[in-house]
Amino acid sequence: AQSVSQHNHHVILSEAASLELGCNYSYGGTVNLFWYVQYPGQHLQLLLKYFSGDPLVKGIKGFEAEFIKSKFSFNLRKPSVQWSDTAEYFCAVNAANTGFQKLVFGTGTRLLVSP
Amino acid sequence: GAGVSQSPSNKVTEKGKDVELRCDPISGHTALYWYRQSLGQGLEFLIYFQGNSAPDKSGLPSDRFSAERTGGSVSTLTIQRTQQEDSAVYLCASSRKRDQETQYFGPGTRLLVL
């Protein structure tokens, strides 16, 4: 079975600070990896995804994530955060190449960016 | 285009009553998923549909929970004899055949059982 760990439950940053949110997964096979974001009062939105190829993926709003297979990690990064990045961030995985598959989510990281 | 829609947005019910939650997936999306987001449990998978059939019901927490999908489109999640621990946000997601691993989420239905 798959599992996902997000070690940082709450992160507080000032505007312009750099961000890195950790995500580690556990699964014996090949996975697809996702980061979703939930802004206050809004629904889950896809930030970026990794299926195969270049392990550094770029998403919307200046976010990127790097898949490191040897570490079972898919950390989310942004060089300079903005107040509008205040949200909850979820890392998720599903089994690759198996068609429709449920997502397994981490517990989420709440990011607060102070102006 | 239109995203996944869910109704009602909020539902308050009394313990023991039945509730129905509705999901309209993105047009043309063949797969539909239900998840639950609750305090202390995070986001949990409940069930998914491929067309009108449900290959994976493994996440339904008890036999009080059921779901159906008709016409390969709208889905209804029914909770019978609701309990206070059923209080949560119920999320629906859909995905298309050409990019079936990527799921798009609706706004959710916030259920409160008193």
PDB file of C-alpha atoms in Angstrom:
ATOM      1  CA  ALA A   1       0.000   0.000   0.000  1.00  0.00           C
ATOM      2  CA  GLN A   2       1.068   3.531  -0.636  1.00  0.00           C
ATOM      3  CA  SER A   3       1.617   6.162   2.051  1.00  0.00           C
ATOM      4  CA  VAL A   4       2.730   9.768   2.019  1.00  0.00           C
ATOM      5  CA  SER A   5       4.454  11.767   4.742  1.00  0.00           C
ATOM      6  CA  GLN A   6       4.561  15.522   4.978  1.00  0.00           C
ATOM      7  CA  HIS A   7       6.742  16.354   7.919  1.00  0.00           C
ATOM      8  CA  ASN A   8       5.993  20.056   8.173  1.00  0.00           C
ATOM      9  CA  HIS A   9       2.459  20.602   9.403  1.00  0.00           C
ATOM     10  CA  HIS A  10       2.721  24.358   9.747  1.00  0.00           C
ATOM     11  CA  VAL A  11       5.171  26.731   8.087  1.00  0.00           C
ATOM     12  CA  ILE A  12       5.350  30.470   8.610  1.00  0.00           C
ATOM     13  CA  LEU A  13       7.413  32.609   6.258  1.00  0.00           C
ATOM     14  CA  SER A  14       7.852  36.247   5.421  1.00  0.00           C
ATOM     15  CA  GLU A  15       7.268  37.466   1.904  1.00  0.00           C
ATOM     16  CA  ALA A  16      10.245  36.917  -0.410  1.00  0.00           C
ATOM     17  CA  ALA A  17      11.547  34.022   1.672  1.00  0.00           C
ATOM     18  CA  SER A  18      12.311  30.758  -0.049  1.00  0.00           C
ATOM     19  CA  LEU A  19      10.056  27.771   0.477  1.00  0.00           C
ATOM     20  CA  GLU A  20      10.688  24.065   0.593  1.00  0.00           C
ATOM     21  CA  LEU A  21       8.002  21.632   1.722  1.00  0.00           C
ATOM     22  CA  GLY A  22       8.986  18.044   2.279  1.00  0.00           C
ATOM     23  CA  CYS A  23       7.159  15.026   0.918  1.00  0.00           C
ATOM     24  CA  ASN A  24       8.207  11.412   1.223  1.00  0.00           C
ATOM     25  CA  TYR A  25       6.277   8.438  -0.026  1.00  0.00           C
ATOM     26  CA  SER A  26       6.304   4.731   0.501  1.00  0.00           C
ATOM     27  CA  TYR A  27       5.470   2.339  -2.326  1.00  0.00           C
ATOM     28  CA  GLY A  28       7.182  -0.619  -3.914  1.00  0.00           C
ATOM     29  CA  GLY A  29       6.407   0.238  -7.508  1.00  0.00           C
ATOM     30  CA  THR A  30       6.424   3.167  -9.882  1.00  0.00           C
ATOM     31  CA  VAL A  31       4.387   6.151  -8.811  1.00  0.00           C
ATOM     32  CA  ASN A  32       2.903   9.325 -10.142  1.00  0.00           C
ATOM     33  CA  LEU A  33       3.438  12.292  -7.839  1.00  0.00           C
ATOM     34  CA  PHE A  34       1.334  15.389  -7.342  1.00  0.00           C
ATOM     35  CA  TRP A  35       1.181  18.576  -5.358  1.00  0.00           C
ATOM     36  CA  TYR A  36      -2.222  20.108  -4.790  1.00  0.00           C
ATOM     37  CA  VAL A  37      -2.980  23.449  -3.142  1.00  0.00           C
ATOM     38  CA  GLN A  38      -6.068  24.576  -1.281  1.00  0.00           C
ATOM     39  CA  TYR A  39      -6.373  28.341  -0.866  1.00  0.00           C
ATOM     40  CA  PRO A  40      -8.605  29.598   1.959  1.00  0.00           C
ATOM     41  CA  GLY A  41     -12.216  28.998   1.040  1.00  0.00           C
ATOM     42  CA  GLN A  42     -11.360  27.392  -2.288  1.00  0.00           C
ATOM     43  CA  HIS A  43     -11.187  23.855  -3.611  1.00  0.00           C
ATOM     44  CA  LEU A  44      -8.151  21.706  -4.243  1.00  0.00           C
ATOM     45  CA  GLN A  45      -6.184  22.753  -7.292  1.00  0.00           C
ATOM     46  CA  LEU A  46      -3.378  20.941  -9.047  1.00  0.00           C
ATOM     47  CA  LEU A  47      -0.025  22.729  -8.700  1.00  0.00           C
ATOM     48  CA  LEU A  48       2.163  20.279 -10.554  1.00  0.00           C
ATOM     49  CA  LYS A  49       2.649  16.621 -11.306  1.00  0.00           C
ATOM     50  CA  TYR A  50       5.397  14.157 -12.149  1.00  0.00           C
ATOM     51  CA  PHE A  51       4.840  11.056 -14.223  1.00  0.00           C
ATOM     52  CA  SER A  52       8.216  10.360 -15.842  1.00  0.00           C
ATOM     53  CA  GLY A  53      11.169  12.044 -17.515  1.00  0.00           C
ATOM     54  CA  ASP A  54      12.915  15.113 -16.111  1.00  0.00           C
ATOM     55  CA  PRO A  55      12.713  14.787 -12.330  1.00  0.00           C
ATOM     56  CA  LEU A  56      12.493  18.556 -11.929  1.00  0.00           C
ATOM     57  CA  VAL A  57       8.975  19.643 -12.766  1.00  0.00           C
ATOM     58  CA  LYS A  58       7.652  23.149 -12.947  1.00  0.00           C
ATOM     59  CA  GLY A  59       4.101  24.052 -12.075  1.00  0.00           C
ATOM     60  CA  ILE A  60       1.909  27.079 -11.871  1.00  0.00           C
ATOM     61  CA  LYS A  61       2.667  30.254  -9.929  1.00  0.00           C
ATOM     62  CA  GLY A  62       6.439  29.695  -9.884  1.00  0.00           C
ATOM     63  CA  PHE A  63       6.366  26.419  -7.975  1.00  0.00           C
ATOM     64  CA  GLU A  64       8.616  23.496  -8.802  1.00  0.00           C
ATOM     65  CA  ALA A  65       9.268  20.070  -7.356  1.00  0.00           C
ATOM     66  CA  GLU A  66      12.074  17.581  -7.645  1.00  0.00           C
ATOM     67  CA  PHE A  67      11.607  13.839  -7.667  1.00  0.00           C
ATOM     68  CA  ILE A  68      14.518  12.047  -6.034  1.00  0.00           C
ATOM     69  CA  LYS A  69      13.883   8.361  -6.508  1.00  0.00           C
ATOM     70  CA  SER A  70      16.631   7.193  -4.171  1.00  0.00           C
ATOM     71  CA  LYS A  71      15.113   9.210  -1.349  1.00  0.00           C
ATOM     72  CA  PHE A  72      11.454   8.523  -2.219  1.00  0.00           C
ATOM     73  CA  SER A  73      10.967  12.264  -2.062  1.00  0.00           C
ATOM     74  CA  PHE A  74       9.109  14.902  -4.027  1.00  0.00           C
ATOM     75  CA  ASN A  75       9.777  18.217  -2.295  1.00  0.00           C
ATOM     76  CA  LEU A  76       8.002  21.383  -3.344  1.00  0.00           C
ATOM     77  CA  ARG A  77       9.988  24.592  -3.754  1.00  0.00           C
ATOM     78  CA  LYS A  78       9.496  28.226  -4.559  1.00  0.00           C
ATOM     79  CA  PRO A  79      12.356  30.733  -4.566  1.00  0.00           C
ATOM     80  CA  SER A  80      10.344  33.689  -3.281  1.00  0.00           C
ATOM     81  CA  VAL A  81       6.917  33.346  -1.696  1.00  0.00           C
ATOM     82  CA  GLN A  82       4.143  35.887  -1.789  1.00  0.00           C
ATOM     83  CA  TRP A  83       1.358  36.632   0.649  1.00  0.00           C
ATOM     84  CA  SER A  84      -1.039  35.068  -1.848  1.00  0.00           C
ATOM     85  CA  ASP A  85       0.725  31.710  -1.423  1.00  0.00           C
ATOM     86  CA  THR A  86      -0.904  31.339   1.986  1.00  0.00           C
ATOM     87  CA  ALA A  87      -2.712  28.026   1.655  1.00  0.00           C
ATOM     88  CA  GLU A  88      -2.627  24.361   2.552  1.00  0.00           C
ATOM     89  CA  TYR A  89      -0.421  22.172   0.390  1.00  0.00           C
ATOM     90  CA  PHE A  90      -0.968  18.462  -0.145  1.00  0.00           C
ATOM     91  CA  CYS A  91       1.413  15.945  -1.613  1.00  0.00           C
ATOM     92  CA  ALA A  92      -0.219  12.893  -3.220  1.00  0.00           C
ATOM     93  CA  VAL A  93       0.744   9.738  -5.060  1.00  0.00           C
ATOM     94  CA  ASN A  94      -0.896   7.044  -7.113  1.00  0.00           C
ATOM     95  CA  ALA A  95       0.393   3.937  -8.771  1.00  0.00           C
ATOM     96  CA  ALA A  96       1.733   4.601 -12.253  1.00  0.00           C
ATOM     97  CA  ASN A  97       0.576   2.940 -15.457  1.00  0.00           C
ATOM     98  CA  THR A  98      -2.407   1.267 -13.878  1.00  0.00           C
ATOM     99  CA  GLY A  99      -5.193   3.382 -15.267  1.00  0.00           C
ATOM    100  CA  PHE A 100      -7.624   5.053 -12.963  1.00  0.00           C
ATOM    101  CA  GLN A 101      -6.208   5.016  -9.492  1.00  0.00           C
ATOM    102  CA  LYS A 102      -7.063   6.566  -6.191  1.00  0.00           C
ATOM    103  CA  LEU A 103      -4.831   9.265  -4.842  1.00  0.00           C
ATOM    104  CA  VAL A 104      -3.147   8.779  -1.490  1.00  0.00           C
ATOM    105  CA  PHE A 105      -2.589  12.105   0.215  1.00  0.00           C
ATOM    106  CA  GLY A 106      -0.257  13.378   2.865  1.00  0.00           C
ATOM    107  CA  THR A 107      -1.737  15.171   5.839  1.00  0.00           C
ATOM    108  CA  GLY A 108      -1.006  18.573   4.365  1.00  0.00           C
ATOM    109  CA  THR A 109       1.167  21.553   5.257  1.00  0.00           C
ATOM    110  CA  ARG A 110      -0.380  24.856   6.193  1.00  0.00           C
ATOM    111  CA  LEU A 111       1.701  27.740   4.887  1.00  0.00           C
ATOM    112  CA  LEU A 112       1.238  31.228   6.248  1.00  0.00           C
ATOM    113  CA  VAL A 113       3.083  34.011   4.476  1.00  0.00           C
ATOM    114  CA  SER A 114       3.216  37.254   6.375  1.00  0.00           C
ATOM    115  CA  PRO A 115       3.379  40.497   4.392  1.00  0.00           C
TER     116      PRO A 115
ATOM    117  CA  GLY B   1     -14.813  25.211 -19.165  1.00  0.00           C
ATOM    118  CA  ALA B   2     -16.970  24.174 -16.237  1.00  0.00           C
ATOM    119  CA  GLY B   3     -15.276  22.331 -13.448  1.00  0.00           C
ATOM    120  CA  VAL B   4     -16.541  19.651 -11.100  1.00  0.00           C
ATOM    121  CA  SER B   5     -19.613  20.832  -9.249  1.00  0.00           C
ATOM    122  CA  GLN B   6     -21.075  19.503  -6.027  1.00  0.00           C
ATOM    123  CA  SER B   7     -24.295  20.085  -4.182  1.00  0.00           C
ATOM    124  CA  PRO B   8     -25.268  21.086  -1.638  1.00  0.00           C
ATOM    125  CA  SER B   9     -22.351  23.247  -0.557  1.00  0.00           C
ATOM    126  CA  ASN B  10     -23.281  22.757   3.062  1.00  0.00           C
ATOM    127  CA  LYS B  11     -25.537  20.280   4.795  1.00  0.00           C
ATOM    128  CA  VAL B  12     -26.553  20.187   8.425  1.00  0.00           C
ATOM    129  CA  THR B  13     -28.443  17.123   9.544  1.00  0.00           C
ATOM    130  CA  GLU B  14     -29.461  15.356  12.701  1.00  0.00           C
ATOM    131  CA  LYS B  15     -27.887  12.136  13.840  1.00  0.00           C
ATOM    132  CA  GLY B  16     -29.735   9.171  12.382  1.00  0.00           C
ATOM    133  CA  LYS B  17     -31.002  10.921   9.269  1.00  0.00           C
ATOM    134  CA  ASP B  18     -29.990   9.946   5.717  1.00  0.00           C
ATOM    135  CA  VAL B  19     -28.200  12.387   3.426  1.00  0.00           C
ATOM    136  CA  GLU B  20     -27.484  12.464  -0.288  1.00  0.00           C
ATOM    137  CA  LEU B  21     -24.563  14.333  -1.785  1.00  0.00           C
ATOM    138  CA  ARG B  22     -24.338  15.011  -5.486  1.00  0.00           C
ATOM    139  CA  CYS B  23     -21.405  15.370  -7.853  1.00  0.00           C
ATOM    140  CA  ASP B  24     -21.389  16.562 -11.461  1.00  0.00           C
ATOM    141  CA  PRO B  25     -18.028  15.733 -13.042  1.00  0.00           C
ATOM    142  CA  ILE B  26     -16.370  17.653 -15.829  1.00  0.00           C
ATOM    143  CA  SER B  27     -18.118  16.865 -19.089  1.00  0.00           C
ATOM    144  CA  GLY B  28     -16.476  13.952 -20.871  1.00  0.00           C
ATOM    145  CA  HIS B  29     -14.549  12.728 -17.847  1.00  0.00           C
ATOM    146  CA  THR B  30     -15.002   8.995 -17.536  1.00  0.00           C
ATOM    147  CA  ALA B  31     -13.684   8.424 -14.019  1.00  0.00           C
ATOM    148  CA  LEU B  32     -15.201   9.862 -10.861  1.00  0.00           C
ATOM    149  CA  TYR B  33     -13.816   9.707  -7.335  1.00  0.00           C
ATOM    150  CA  TRP B  34     -15.171  10.463  -3.880  1.00  0.00           C
ATOM    151  CA  TYR B  35     -12.892  11.499  -1.018  1.00  0.00           C
ATOM    152  CA  ARG B  36     -13.500  12.697   2.522  1.00  0.00           C
ATOM    153  CA  GLN B  37     -11.553  15.454   4.253  1.00  0.00           C
ATOM    154  CA  SER B  38     -11.893  15.524   8.006  1.00  0.00           C
ATOM    155  CA  LEU B  39      -9.954  16.877  10.949  1.00  0.00           C
ATOM    156  CA  GLY B  40      -7.413  14.404  12.149  1.00  0.00           C
ATOM    157  CA  GLN B  41      -7.868  12.082   9.169  1.00  0.00           C
ATOM    158  CA  GLY B  42      -6.744  14.237   6.274  1.00  0.00           C
ATOM    159  CA  LEU B  43      -7.972  13.323   2.801  1.00  0.00           C
ATOM    160  CA  GLU B  44      -9.258   9.776   2.504  1.00  0.00           C
ATOM    161  CA  PHE B  45     -10.330   7.911  -0.601  1.00  0.00           C
ATOM    162  CA  LEU B  46     -13.855   6.504  -0.489  1.00  0.00           C
ATOM    163  CA  ILE B  47     -14.821   5.070  -3.883  1.00  0.00           C
ATOM    164  CA  TYR B  48     -14.219   5.488  -7.569  1.00  0.00           C
ATOM    165  CA  PHE B  49     -16.302   4.914 -10.685  1.00  0.00           C
ATOM    166  CA  GLN B  50     -15.181   3.999 -14.144  1.00  0.00           C
ATOM    167  CA  GLY B  51     -18.221   4.747 -16.204  1.00  0.00           C
ATOM    168  CA  ASN B  52     -21.134   3.515 -14.111  1.00  0.00           C
ATOM    169  CA  SER B  53     -19.305   0.699 -12.367  1.00  0.00           C
ATOM    170  CA  ALA B  54     -17.312   0.980  -9.162  1.00  0.00           C
ATOM    171  CA  PRO B  55     -14.122  -1.117  -9.386  1.00  0.00           C
ATOM    172  CA  ASP B  56     -12.821   0.165  -6.069  1.00  0.00           C
ATOM    173  CA  LYS B  57     -15.068   0.678  -3.068  1.00  0.00           C
ATOM    174  CA  SER B  58     -12.336  -0.064  -0.582  1.00  0.00           C
ATOM    175  CA  GLY B  59     -12.489   3.280   1.156  1.00  0.00           C
ATOM    176  CA  LEU B  60     -16.142   3.257   2.156  1.00  0.00           C
ATOM    177  CA  PRO B  61     -15.979   3.283   5.968  1.00  0.00           C
ATOM    178  CA  SER B  62     -19.116   1.256   6.645  1.00  0.00           C
ATOM    179  CA  ASP B  63     -22.177  -0.225   4.989  1.00  0.00           C
ATOM    180  CA  ARG B  64     -24.032   2.980   5.795  1.00  0.00           C
ATOM    181  CA  PHE B  65     -22.154   4.543   2.900  1.00  0.00           C
ATOM    182  CA  SER B  66     -23.110   3.845  -0.695  1.00  0.00           C
ATOM    183  CA  ALA B  67     -22.698   5.551  -4.022  1.00  0.00           C
ATOM    184  CA  GLU B  68     -24.029   5.249  -7.499  1.00  0.00           C
ATOM    185  CA  ARG B  69     -23.382   6.804 -10.844  1.00  0.00           C
ATOM    186  CA  THR B  70     -25.841   6.930 -13.697  1.00  0.00           C
ATOM    187  CA  GLY B  71     -25.386   7.712 -17.356  1.00  0.00           C
ATOM    188  CA  GLY B  72     -21.640   7.882 -16.878  1.00  0.00           C
ATOM    189  CA  SER B  73     -22.065  11.338 -15.415  1.00  0.00           C
ATOM    190  CA  VAL B  74     -23.714  12.419 -12.163  1.00  0.00           C
ATOM    191  CA  SER B  75     -22.901  10.533  -8.979  1.00  0.00           C
ATOM    192  CA  THR B  76     -24.688  10.439  -5.650  1.00  0.00           C
ATOM    193  CA  LEU B  77     -23.067   9.515  -2.348  1.00  0.00           C
ATOM    194  CA  THR B  78     -25.607   8.405   0.241  1.00  0.00           C
ATOM    195  CA  ILE B  79     -24.971   8.160   3.940  1.00  0.00           C
ATOM    196  CA  GLN B  80     -27.649   6.358   5.900  1.00  0.00           C
ATOM    197  CA  ARG B  81     -28.298   6.809   9.597  1.00  0.00           C
ATOM    198  CA  THR B  82     -25.675   9.520   9.867  1.00  0.00           C
ATOM    199  CA  GLN B  83     -23.373   9.654  12.869  1.00  0.00           C
ATOM    200  CA  GLN B  84     -21.438  12.584  14.274  1.00  0.00           C
ATOM    201  CA  GLU B  85     -18.186  11.075  13.076  1.00  0.00           C
ATOM    202  CA  ASP B  86     -19.486  11.400   9.495  1.00  0.00           C
ATOM    203  CA  SER B  87     -19.050  15.170   9.771  1.00  0.00           C
ATOM    204  CA  ALA B  88     -16.477  16.133   7.154  1.00  0.00           C
ATOM    205  CA  VAL B  89     -16.035  17.734   3.774  1.00  0.00           C
ATOM    206  CA  TYR B  90     -16.902  15.289   1.008  1.00  0.00           C
ATOM    207  CA  LEU B  91     -14.925  15.918  -2.153  1.00  0.00           C
ATOM    208  CA  CYS B  92     -15.571  14.679  -5.636  1.00  0.00           C
ATOM    209  CA  ALA B  93     -12.972  14.502  -8.397  1.00  0.00           C
ATOM    210  CA  SER B  94     -12.990  13.414 -12.012  1.00  0.00           C
ATOM    211  CA  SER B  95     -10.428  12.497 -14.618  1.00  0.00           C
ATOM    212  CA  ARG B  96     -10.446  11.956 -18.366  1.00  0.00           C
ATOM    213  CA  LYS B  97      -9.314   8.900 -20.250  1.00  0.00           C
ATOM    214  CA  ARG B  98      -6.388  10.586 -21.994  1.00  0.00           C
ATOM    215  CA  ASP B  99      -4.872  11.812 -18.730  1.00  0.00           C
ATOM    216  CA  GLN B 100      -6.458   9.414 -16.348  1.00  0.00           C
ATOM    217  CA  GLU B 101      -3.973   9.804 -13.529  1.00  0.00           C
ATOM    218  CA  THR B 102      -4.749  13.513 -13.060  1.00  0.00           C
ATOM    219  CA  GLN B 103      -7.807  14.263 -10.975  1.00  0.00           C
ATOM    220  CA  TYR B 104      -9.693  17.545 -10.849  1.00  0.00           C
ATOM    221  CA  PHE B 105     -11.555  18.344  -7.664  1.00  0.00           C
ATOM    222  CA  GLY B 106     -14.856  20.000  -6.918  1.00  0.00           C
ATOM    223  CA  PRO B 107     -15.515  22.479  -4.095  1.00  0.00           C
ATOM    224  CA  GLY B 108     -16.857  19.835  -1.746  1.00  0.00           C
ATOM    225  CA  THR B 109     -19.911  19.427   0.430  1.00  0.00           C
ATOM    226  CA  ARG B 110     -19.422  20.326   4.070  1.00  0.00           C
ATOM    227  CA  LEU B 111     -21.518  17.930   6.157  1.00  0.00           C
ATOM    228  CA  LEU B 112     -22.263  18.574   9.794  1.00  0.00           C
ATOM    229  CA  VAL B 113     -24.092  15.930  11.785  1.00  0.00           C
ATOM    230  CA  LEU B 114     -25.563  17.222  15.020  1.00  0.00           C
TER     231      LEU B 114
END
